[in-house]
mmCIF file of N, CA and C in Angstrom:
data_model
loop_
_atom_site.group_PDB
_atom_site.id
_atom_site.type_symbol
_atom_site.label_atom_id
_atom_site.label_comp_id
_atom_site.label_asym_id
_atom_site.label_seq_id
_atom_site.Cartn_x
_atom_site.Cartn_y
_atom_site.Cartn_z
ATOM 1 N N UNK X 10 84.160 71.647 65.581
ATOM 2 C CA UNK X 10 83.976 72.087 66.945
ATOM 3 C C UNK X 10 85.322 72.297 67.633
ATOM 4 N N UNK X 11 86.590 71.433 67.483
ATOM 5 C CA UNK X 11 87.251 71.398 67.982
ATOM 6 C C UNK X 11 88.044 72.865 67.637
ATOM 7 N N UNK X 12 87.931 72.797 66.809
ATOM 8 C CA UNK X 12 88.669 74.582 65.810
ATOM 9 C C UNK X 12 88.197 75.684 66.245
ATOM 10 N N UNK X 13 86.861 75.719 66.504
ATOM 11 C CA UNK X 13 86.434 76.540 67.165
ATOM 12 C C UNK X 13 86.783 76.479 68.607
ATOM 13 N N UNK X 14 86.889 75.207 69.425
ATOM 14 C CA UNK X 14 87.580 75.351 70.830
ATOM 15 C C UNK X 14 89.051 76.434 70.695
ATOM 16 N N UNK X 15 90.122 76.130 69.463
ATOM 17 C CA UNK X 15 90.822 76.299 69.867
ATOM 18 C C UNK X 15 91.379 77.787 69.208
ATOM 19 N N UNK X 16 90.185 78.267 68.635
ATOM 20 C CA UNK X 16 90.008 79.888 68.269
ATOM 21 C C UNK X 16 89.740 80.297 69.884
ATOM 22 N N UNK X 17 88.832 79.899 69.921
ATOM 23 C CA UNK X 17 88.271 80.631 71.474
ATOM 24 C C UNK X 17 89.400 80.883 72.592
ATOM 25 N N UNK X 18 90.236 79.672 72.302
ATOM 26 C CA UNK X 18 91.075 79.830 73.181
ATOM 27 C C UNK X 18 92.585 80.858 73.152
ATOM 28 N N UNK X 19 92.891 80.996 72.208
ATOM 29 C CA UNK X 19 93.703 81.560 70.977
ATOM 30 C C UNK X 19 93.168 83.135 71.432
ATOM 31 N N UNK X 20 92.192 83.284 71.078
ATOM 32 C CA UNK X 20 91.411 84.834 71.064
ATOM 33 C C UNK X 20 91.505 85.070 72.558
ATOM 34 N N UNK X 21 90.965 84.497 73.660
ATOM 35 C CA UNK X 21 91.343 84.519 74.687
ATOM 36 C C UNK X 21 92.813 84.575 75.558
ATOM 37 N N UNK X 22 93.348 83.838 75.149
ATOM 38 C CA UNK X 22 95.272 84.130 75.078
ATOM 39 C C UNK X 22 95.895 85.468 74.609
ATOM 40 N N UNK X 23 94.586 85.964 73.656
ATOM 41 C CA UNK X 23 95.405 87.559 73.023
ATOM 42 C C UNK X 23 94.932 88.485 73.908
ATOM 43 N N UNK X 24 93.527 88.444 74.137
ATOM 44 C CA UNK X 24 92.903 89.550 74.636
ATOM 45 C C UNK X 24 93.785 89.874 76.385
ATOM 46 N N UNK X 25 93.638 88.182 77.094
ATOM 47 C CA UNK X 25 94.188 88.255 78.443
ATOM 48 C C UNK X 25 95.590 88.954 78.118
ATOM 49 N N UNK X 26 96.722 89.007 77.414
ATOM 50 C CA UNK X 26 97.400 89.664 77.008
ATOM 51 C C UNK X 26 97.826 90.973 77.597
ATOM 52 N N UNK X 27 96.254 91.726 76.500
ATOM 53 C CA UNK X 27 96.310 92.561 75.909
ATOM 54 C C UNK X 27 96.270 93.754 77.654
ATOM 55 N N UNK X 28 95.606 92.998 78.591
ATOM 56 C CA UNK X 28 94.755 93.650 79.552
ATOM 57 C C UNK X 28 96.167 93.942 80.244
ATOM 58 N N UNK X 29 95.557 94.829 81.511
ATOM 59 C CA UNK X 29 96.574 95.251 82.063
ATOM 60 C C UNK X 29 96.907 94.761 83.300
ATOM 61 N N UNK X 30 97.762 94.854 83.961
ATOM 62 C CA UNK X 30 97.996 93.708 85.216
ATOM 63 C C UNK X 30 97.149 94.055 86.494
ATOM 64 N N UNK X 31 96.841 93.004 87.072
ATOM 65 C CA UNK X 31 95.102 93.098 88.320
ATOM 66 C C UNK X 31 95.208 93.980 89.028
ATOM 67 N N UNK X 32 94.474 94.532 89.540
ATOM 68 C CA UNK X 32 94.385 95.753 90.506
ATOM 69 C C UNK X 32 95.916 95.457 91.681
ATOM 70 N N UNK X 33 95.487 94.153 91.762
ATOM 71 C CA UNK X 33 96.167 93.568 93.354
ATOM 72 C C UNK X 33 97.463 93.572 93.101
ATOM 73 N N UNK X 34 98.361 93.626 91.813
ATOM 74 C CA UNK X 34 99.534 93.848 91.622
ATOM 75 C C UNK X 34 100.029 94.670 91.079
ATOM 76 N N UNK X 35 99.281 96.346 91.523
ATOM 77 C CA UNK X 35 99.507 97.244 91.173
ATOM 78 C C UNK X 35 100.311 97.370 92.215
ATOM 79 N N UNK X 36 101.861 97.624 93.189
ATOM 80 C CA UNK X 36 102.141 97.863 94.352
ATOM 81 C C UNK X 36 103.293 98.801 93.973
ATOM 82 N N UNK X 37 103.394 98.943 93.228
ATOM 83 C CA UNK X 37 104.664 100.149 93.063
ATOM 84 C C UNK X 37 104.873 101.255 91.548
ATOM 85 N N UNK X 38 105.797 102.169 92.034
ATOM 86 C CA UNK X 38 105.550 103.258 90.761
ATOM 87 C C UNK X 38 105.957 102.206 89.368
ATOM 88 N N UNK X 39 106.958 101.373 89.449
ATOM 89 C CA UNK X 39 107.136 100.309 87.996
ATOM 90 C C UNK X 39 105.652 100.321 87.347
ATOM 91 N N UNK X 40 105.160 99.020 88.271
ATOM 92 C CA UNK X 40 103.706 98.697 87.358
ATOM 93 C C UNK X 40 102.721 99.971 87.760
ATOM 94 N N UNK X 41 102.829 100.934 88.436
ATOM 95 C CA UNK X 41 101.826 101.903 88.075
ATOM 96 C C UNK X 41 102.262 102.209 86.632
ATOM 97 N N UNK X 42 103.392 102.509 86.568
ATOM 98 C CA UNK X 42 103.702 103.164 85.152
ATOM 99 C C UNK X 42 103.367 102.339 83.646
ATOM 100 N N UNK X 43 103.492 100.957 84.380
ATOM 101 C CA UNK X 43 102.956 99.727 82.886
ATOM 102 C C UNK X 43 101.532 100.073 82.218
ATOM 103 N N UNK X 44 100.876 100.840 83.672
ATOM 104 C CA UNK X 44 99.458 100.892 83.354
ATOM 105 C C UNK X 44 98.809 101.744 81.903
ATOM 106 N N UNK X 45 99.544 102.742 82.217
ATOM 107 C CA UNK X 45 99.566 104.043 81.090
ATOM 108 C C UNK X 45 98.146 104.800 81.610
ATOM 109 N N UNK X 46 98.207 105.562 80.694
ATOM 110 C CA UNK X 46 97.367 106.443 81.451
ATOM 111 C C UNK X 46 95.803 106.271 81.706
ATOM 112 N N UNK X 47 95.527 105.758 81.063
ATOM 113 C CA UNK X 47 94.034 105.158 80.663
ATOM 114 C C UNK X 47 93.842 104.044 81.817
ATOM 115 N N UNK X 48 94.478 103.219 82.209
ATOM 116 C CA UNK X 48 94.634 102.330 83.179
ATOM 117 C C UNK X 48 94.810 103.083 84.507
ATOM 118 N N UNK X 49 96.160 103.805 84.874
ATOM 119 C CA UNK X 49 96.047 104.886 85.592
ATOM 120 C C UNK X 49 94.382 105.394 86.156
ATOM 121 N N UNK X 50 94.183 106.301 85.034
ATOM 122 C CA UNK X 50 93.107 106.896 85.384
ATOM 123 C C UNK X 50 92.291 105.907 85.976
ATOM 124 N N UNK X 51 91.650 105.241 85.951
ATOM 125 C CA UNK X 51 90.512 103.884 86.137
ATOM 126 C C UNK X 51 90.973 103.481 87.977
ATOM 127 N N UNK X 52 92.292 103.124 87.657
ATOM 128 C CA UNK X 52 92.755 102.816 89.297
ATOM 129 C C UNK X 52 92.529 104.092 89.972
ATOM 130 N N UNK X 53 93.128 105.019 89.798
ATOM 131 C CA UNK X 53 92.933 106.182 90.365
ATOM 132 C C UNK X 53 91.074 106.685 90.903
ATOM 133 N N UNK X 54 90.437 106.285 90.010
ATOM 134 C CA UNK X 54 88.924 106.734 90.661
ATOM 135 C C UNK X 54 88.518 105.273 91.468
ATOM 136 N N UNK X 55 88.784 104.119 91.199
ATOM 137 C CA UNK X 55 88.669 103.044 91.738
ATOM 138 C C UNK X 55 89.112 103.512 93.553
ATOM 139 N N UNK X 56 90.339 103.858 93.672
ATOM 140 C CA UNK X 56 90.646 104.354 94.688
ATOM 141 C C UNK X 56 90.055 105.525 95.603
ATOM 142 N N UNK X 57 89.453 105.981 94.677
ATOM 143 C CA UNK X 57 88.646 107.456 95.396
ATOM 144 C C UNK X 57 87.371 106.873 95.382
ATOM 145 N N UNK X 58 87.028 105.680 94.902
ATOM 146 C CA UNK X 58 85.829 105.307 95.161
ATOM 147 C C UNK X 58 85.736 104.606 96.273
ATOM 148 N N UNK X 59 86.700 103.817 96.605
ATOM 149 C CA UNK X 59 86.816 103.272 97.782
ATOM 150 C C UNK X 59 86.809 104.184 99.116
ATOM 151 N N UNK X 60 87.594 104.666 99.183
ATOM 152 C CA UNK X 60 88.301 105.706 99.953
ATOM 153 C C UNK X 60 86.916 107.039 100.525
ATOM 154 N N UNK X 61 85.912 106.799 99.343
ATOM 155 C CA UNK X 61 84.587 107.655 99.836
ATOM 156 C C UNK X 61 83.424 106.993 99.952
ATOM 157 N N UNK X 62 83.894 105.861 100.289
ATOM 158 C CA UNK X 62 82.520 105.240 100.760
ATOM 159 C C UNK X 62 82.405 104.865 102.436
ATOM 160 N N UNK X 63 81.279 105.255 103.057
ATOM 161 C CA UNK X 63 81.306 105.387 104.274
ATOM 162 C C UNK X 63 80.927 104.288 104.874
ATOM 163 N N UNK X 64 81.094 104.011 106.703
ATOM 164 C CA UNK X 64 81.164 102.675 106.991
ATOM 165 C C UNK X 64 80.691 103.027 108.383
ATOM 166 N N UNK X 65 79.515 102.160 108.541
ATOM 167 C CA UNK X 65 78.848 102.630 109.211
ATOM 168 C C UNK X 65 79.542 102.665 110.567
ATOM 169 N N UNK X 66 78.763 103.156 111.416
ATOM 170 C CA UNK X 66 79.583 103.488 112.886
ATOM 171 C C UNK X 66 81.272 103.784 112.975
ATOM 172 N N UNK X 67 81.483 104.116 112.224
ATOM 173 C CA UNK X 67 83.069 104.717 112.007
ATOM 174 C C UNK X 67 83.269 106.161 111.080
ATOM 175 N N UNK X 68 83.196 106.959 112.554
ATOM 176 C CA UNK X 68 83.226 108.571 112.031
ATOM 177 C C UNK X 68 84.333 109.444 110.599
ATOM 178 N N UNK X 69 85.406 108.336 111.730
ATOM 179 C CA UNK X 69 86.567 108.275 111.014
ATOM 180 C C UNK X 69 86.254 108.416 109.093
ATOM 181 N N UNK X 70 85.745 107.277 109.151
ATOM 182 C CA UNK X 70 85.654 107.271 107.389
ATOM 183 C C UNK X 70 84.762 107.660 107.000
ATOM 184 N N UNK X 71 83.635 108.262 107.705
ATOM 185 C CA UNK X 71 82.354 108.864 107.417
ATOM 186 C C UNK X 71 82.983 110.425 106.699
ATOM 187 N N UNK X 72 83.846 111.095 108.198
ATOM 188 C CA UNK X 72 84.715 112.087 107.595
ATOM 189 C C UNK X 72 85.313 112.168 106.361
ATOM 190 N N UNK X 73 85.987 111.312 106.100
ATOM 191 C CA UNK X 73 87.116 111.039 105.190
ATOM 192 C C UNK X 73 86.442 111.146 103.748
ATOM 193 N N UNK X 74 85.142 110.059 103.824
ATOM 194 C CA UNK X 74 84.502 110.174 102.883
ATOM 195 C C UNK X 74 83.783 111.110 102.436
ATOM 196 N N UNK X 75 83.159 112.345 103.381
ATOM 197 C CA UNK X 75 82.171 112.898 103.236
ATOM 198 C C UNK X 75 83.505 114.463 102.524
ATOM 199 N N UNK X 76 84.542 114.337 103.193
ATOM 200 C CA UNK X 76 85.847 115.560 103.620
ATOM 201 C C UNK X 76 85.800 114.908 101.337
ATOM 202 N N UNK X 77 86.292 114.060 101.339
ATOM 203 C CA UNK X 77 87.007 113.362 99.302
ATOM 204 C C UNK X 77 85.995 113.821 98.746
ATOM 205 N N UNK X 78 84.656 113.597 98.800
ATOM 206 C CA UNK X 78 83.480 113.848 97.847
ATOM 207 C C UNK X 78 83.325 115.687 98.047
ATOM 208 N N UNK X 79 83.509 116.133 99.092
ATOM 209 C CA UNK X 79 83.473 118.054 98.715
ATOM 210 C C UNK X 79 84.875 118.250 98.117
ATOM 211 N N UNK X 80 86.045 117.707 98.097
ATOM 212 C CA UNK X 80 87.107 117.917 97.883
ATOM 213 C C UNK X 80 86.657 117.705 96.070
ATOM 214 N N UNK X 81 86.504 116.514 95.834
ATOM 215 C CA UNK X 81 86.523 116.636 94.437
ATOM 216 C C UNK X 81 85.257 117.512 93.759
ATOM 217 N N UNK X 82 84.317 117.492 94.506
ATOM 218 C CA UNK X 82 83.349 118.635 93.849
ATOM 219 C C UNK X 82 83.777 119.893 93.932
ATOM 220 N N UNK X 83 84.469 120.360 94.771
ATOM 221 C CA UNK X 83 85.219 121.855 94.806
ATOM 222 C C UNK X 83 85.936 122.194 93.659
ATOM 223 N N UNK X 84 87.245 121.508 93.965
ATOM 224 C CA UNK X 84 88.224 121.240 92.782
ATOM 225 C C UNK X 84 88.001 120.914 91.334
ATOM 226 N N UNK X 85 86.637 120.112 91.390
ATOM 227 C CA UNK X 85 86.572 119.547 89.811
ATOM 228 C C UNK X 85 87.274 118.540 89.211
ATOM 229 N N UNK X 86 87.555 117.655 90.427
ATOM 230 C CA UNK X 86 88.455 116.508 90.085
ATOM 231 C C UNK X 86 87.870 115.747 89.498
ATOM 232 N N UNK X 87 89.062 115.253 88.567
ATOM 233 C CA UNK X 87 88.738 114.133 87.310
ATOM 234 C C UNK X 87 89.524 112.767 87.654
ATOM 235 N N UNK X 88 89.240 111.412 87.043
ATOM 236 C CA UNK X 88 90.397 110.602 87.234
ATOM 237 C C UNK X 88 91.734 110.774 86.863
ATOM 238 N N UNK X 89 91.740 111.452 85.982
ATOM 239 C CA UNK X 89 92.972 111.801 85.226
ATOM 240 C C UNK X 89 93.729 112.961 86.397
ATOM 241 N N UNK X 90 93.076 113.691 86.773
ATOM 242 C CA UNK X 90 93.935 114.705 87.499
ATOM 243 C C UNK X 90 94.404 113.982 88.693
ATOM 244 N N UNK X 91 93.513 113.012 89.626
ATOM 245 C CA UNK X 91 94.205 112.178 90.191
ATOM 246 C C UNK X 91 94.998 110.829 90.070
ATOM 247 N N UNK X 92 95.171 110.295 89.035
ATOM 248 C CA UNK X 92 96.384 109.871 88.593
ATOM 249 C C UNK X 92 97.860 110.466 88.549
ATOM 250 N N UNK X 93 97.059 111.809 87.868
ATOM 251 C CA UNK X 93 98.843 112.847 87.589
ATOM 252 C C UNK X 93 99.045 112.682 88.840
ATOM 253 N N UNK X 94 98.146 113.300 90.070
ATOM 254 C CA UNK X 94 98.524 113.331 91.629
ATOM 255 C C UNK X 94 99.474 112.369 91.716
ATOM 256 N N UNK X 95 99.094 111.357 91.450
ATOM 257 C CA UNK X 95 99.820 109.961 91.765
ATOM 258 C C UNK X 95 101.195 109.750 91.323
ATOM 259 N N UNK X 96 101.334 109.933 90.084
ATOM 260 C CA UNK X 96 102.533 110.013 89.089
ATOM 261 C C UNK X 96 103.688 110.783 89.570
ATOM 262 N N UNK X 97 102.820 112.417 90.132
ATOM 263 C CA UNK X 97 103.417 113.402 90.799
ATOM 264 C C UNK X 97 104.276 112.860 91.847
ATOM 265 N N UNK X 98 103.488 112.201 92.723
ATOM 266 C CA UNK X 98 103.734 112.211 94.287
ATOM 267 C C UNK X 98 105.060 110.738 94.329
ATOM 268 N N UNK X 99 105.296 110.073 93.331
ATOM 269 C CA UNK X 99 106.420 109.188 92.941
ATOM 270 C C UNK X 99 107.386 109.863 92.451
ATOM 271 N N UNK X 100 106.907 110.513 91.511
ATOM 272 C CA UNK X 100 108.159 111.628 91.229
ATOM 273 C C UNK X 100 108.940 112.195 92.234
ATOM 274 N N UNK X 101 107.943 112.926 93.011
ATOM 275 C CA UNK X 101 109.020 113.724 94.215
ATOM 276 C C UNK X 101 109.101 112.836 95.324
ATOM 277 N N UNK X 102 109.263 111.660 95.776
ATOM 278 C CA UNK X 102 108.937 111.592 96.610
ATOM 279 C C UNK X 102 109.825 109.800 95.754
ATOM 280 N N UNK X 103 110.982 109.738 95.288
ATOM 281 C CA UNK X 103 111.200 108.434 94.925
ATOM 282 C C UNK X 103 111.616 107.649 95.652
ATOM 283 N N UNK X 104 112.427 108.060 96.794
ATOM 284 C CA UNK X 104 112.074 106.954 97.396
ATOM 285 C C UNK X 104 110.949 106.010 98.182
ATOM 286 N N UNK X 105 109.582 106.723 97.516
ATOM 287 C CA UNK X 105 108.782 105.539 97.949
ATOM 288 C C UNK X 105 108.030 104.911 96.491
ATOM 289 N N UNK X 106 108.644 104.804 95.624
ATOM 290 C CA UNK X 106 108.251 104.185 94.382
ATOM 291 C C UNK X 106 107.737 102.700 94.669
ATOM 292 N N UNK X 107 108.586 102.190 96.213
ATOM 293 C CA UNK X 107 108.201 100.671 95.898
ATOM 294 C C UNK X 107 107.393 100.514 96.929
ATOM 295 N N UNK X 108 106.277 101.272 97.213
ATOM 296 C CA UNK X 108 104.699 101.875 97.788
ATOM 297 C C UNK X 108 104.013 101.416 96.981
ATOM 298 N N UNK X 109 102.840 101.359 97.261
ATOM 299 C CA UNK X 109 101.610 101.036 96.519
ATOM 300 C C UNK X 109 101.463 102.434 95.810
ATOM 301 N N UNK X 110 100.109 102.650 94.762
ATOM 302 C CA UNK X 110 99.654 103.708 94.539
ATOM 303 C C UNK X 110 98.428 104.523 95.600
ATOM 304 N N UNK X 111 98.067 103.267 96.796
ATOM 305 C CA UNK X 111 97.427 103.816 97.663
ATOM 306 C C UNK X 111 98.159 104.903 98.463
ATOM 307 N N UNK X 112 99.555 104.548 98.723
ATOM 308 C CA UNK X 112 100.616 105.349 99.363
ATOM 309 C C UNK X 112 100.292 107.088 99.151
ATOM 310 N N UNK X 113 100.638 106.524 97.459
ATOM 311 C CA UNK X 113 101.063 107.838 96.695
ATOM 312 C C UNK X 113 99.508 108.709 96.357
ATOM 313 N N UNK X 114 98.234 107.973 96.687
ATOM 314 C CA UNK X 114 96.853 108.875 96.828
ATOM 315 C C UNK X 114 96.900 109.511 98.231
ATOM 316 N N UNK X 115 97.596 108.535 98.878
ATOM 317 C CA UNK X 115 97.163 109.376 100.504
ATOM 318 C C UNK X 115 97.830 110.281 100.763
ATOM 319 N N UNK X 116 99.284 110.143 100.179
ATOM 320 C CA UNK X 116 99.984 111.731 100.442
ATOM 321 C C UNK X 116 99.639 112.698 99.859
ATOM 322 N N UNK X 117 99.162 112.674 98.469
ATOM 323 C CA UNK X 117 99.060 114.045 97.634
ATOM 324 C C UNK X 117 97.353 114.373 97.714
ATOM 325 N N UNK X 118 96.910 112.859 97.666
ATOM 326 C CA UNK X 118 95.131 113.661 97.834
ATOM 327 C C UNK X 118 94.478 113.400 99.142
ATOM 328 N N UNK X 119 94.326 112.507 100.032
ATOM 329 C CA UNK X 119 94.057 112.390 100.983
ATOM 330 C C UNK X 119 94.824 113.601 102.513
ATOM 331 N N UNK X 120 95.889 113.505 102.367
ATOM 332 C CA UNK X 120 96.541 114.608 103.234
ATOM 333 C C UNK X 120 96.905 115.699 102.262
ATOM 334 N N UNK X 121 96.874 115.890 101.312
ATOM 335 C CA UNK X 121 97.353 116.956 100.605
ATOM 336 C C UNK X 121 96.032 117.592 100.324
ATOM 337 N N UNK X 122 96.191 117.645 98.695
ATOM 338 C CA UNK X 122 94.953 118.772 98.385
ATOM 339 C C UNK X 122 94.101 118.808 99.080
ATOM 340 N N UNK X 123 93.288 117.399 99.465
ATOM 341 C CA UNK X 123 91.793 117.205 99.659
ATOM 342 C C UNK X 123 92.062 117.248 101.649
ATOM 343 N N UNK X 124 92.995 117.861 102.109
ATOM 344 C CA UNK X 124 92.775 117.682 103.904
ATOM 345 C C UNK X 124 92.321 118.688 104.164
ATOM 346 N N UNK X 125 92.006 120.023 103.645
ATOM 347 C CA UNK X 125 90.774 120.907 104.294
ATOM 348 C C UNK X 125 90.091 120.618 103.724
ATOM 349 N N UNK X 126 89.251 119.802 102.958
ATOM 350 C CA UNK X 126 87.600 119.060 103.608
ATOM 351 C C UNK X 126 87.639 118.399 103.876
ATOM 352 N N UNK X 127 88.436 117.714 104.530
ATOM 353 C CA UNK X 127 88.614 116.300 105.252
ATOM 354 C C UNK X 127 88.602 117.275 106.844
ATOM 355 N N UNK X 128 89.669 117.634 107.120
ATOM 356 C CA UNK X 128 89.351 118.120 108.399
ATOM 357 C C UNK X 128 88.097 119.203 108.436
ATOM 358 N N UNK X 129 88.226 119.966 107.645
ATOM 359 C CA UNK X 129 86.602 120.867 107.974
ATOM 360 C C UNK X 129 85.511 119.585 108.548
ATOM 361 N N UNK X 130 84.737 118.480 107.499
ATOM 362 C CA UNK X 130 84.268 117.814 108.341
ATOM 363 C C UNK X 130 84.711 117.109 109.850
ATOM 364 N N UNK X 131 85.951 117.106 109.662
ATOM 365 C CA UNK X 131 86.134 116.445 111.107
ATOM 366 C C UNK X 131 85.948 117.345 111.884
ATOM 367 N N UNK X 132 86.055 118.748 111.793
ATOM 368 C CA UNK X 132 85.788 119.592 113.211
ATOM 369 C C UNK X 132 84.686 119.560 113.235
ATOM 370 N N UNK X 133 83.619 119.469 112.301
ATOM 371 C CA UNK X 133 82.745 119.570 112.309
ATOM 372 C C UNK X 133 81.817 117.964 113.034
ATOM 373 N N UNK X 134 82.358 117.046 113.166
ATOM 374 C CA UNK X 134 82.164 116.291 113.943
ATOM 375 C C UNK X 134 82.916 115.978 114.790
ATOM 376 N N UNK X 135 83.903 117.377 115.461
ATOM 377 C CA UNK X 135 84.632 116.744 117.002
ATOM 378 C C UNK X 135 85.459 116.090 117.065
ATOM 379 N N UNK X 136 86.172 115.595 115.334
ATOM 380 C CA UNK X 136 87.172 114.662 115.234
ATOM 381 C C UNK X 136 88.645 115.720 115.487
ATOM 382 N N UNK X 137 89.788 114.684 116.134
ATOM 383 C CA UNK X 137 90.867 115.293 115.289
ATOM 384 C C UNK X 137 91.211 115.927 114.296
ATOM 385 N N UNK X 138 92.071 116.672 113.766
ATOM 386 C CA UNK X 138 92.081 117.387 112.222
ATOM 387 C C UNK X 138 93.577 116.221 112.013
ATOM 388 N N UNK X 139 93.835 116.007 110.692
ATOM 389 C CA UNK X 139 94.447 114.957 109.917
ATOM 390 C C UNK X 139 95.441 115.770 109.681
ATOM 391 N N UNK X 140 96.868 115.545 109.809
ATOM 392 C CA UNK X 140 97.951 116.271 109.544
ATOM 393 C C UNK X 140 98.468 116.388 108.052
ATOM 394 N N UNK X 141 98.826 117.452 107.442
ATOM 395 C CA UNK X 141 99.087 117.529 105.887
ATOM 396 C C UNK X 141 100.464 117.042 105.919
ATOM 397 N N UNK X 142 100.520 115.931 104.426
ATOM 398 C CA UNK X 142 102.131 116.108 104.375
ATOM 399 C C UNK X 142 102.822 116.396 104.223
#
């Protein structure tokens, strides 16, 4: 029994390893880049999943959300294409590498590609229009 405790534990020591570092200490282009792309990708829709989910009595993100979900159905966005976004937007933009990757979604997809359907819905509900960066 005990051998088997200390397989389990052993196997567990490799796998935790193996994984990639927690969402919550993803905060800059370094460990975005540890992620690789497969990891990347995953954070990247994680983020657009967040980012399009709506909340009630707040137009604001009703917009936002409703503006990301025509944006990526238009476009045909994949996780992968918004990752590159991400990758992209560190690239040009190095001095904000030591940004989160939320940073680097809001400039290139949130105000960038995806801000005419973000503002189309907002005029369409009377909101402000969101400035591109």
């Amino acid at each position: 029994m005990r051998k088997l405790k200390m397989a389990v534990a052993a196997l567990a020591l490799v796998v935790s390893a193996a994984v990639p570092a927690r969402a919550g200490y993803i905060d800059n282009y370094r460990s975005w880049m540890m992620l690789g792309p497969d990891g990347q990708s995953a954070y990247a829709m994680a983020l657009f999943d967040t980012m399009s989910v709506f909340i009630a009595g707040d137009e604001f993100s009703t917009a936002r959300a409703i503006g990301l979900r025509n944006c990526a159905k238009a476009l045909n966005l994949k996780a992968g294409m918004m990752a590159q976004a991400i990758t992209k937007y560190y690239q040009d933009y190095p001095e904000n590498q030591v940004a989160s990757p939320f940073v680097a979604f809001n400039g290139y997809l949130e105000r960038g590609a995806c801000s005419p359907f973000i503002n189309e819905v907002r005029r369409e509900m009377g909101l402000p229009e969101v400035k591109k960066q």
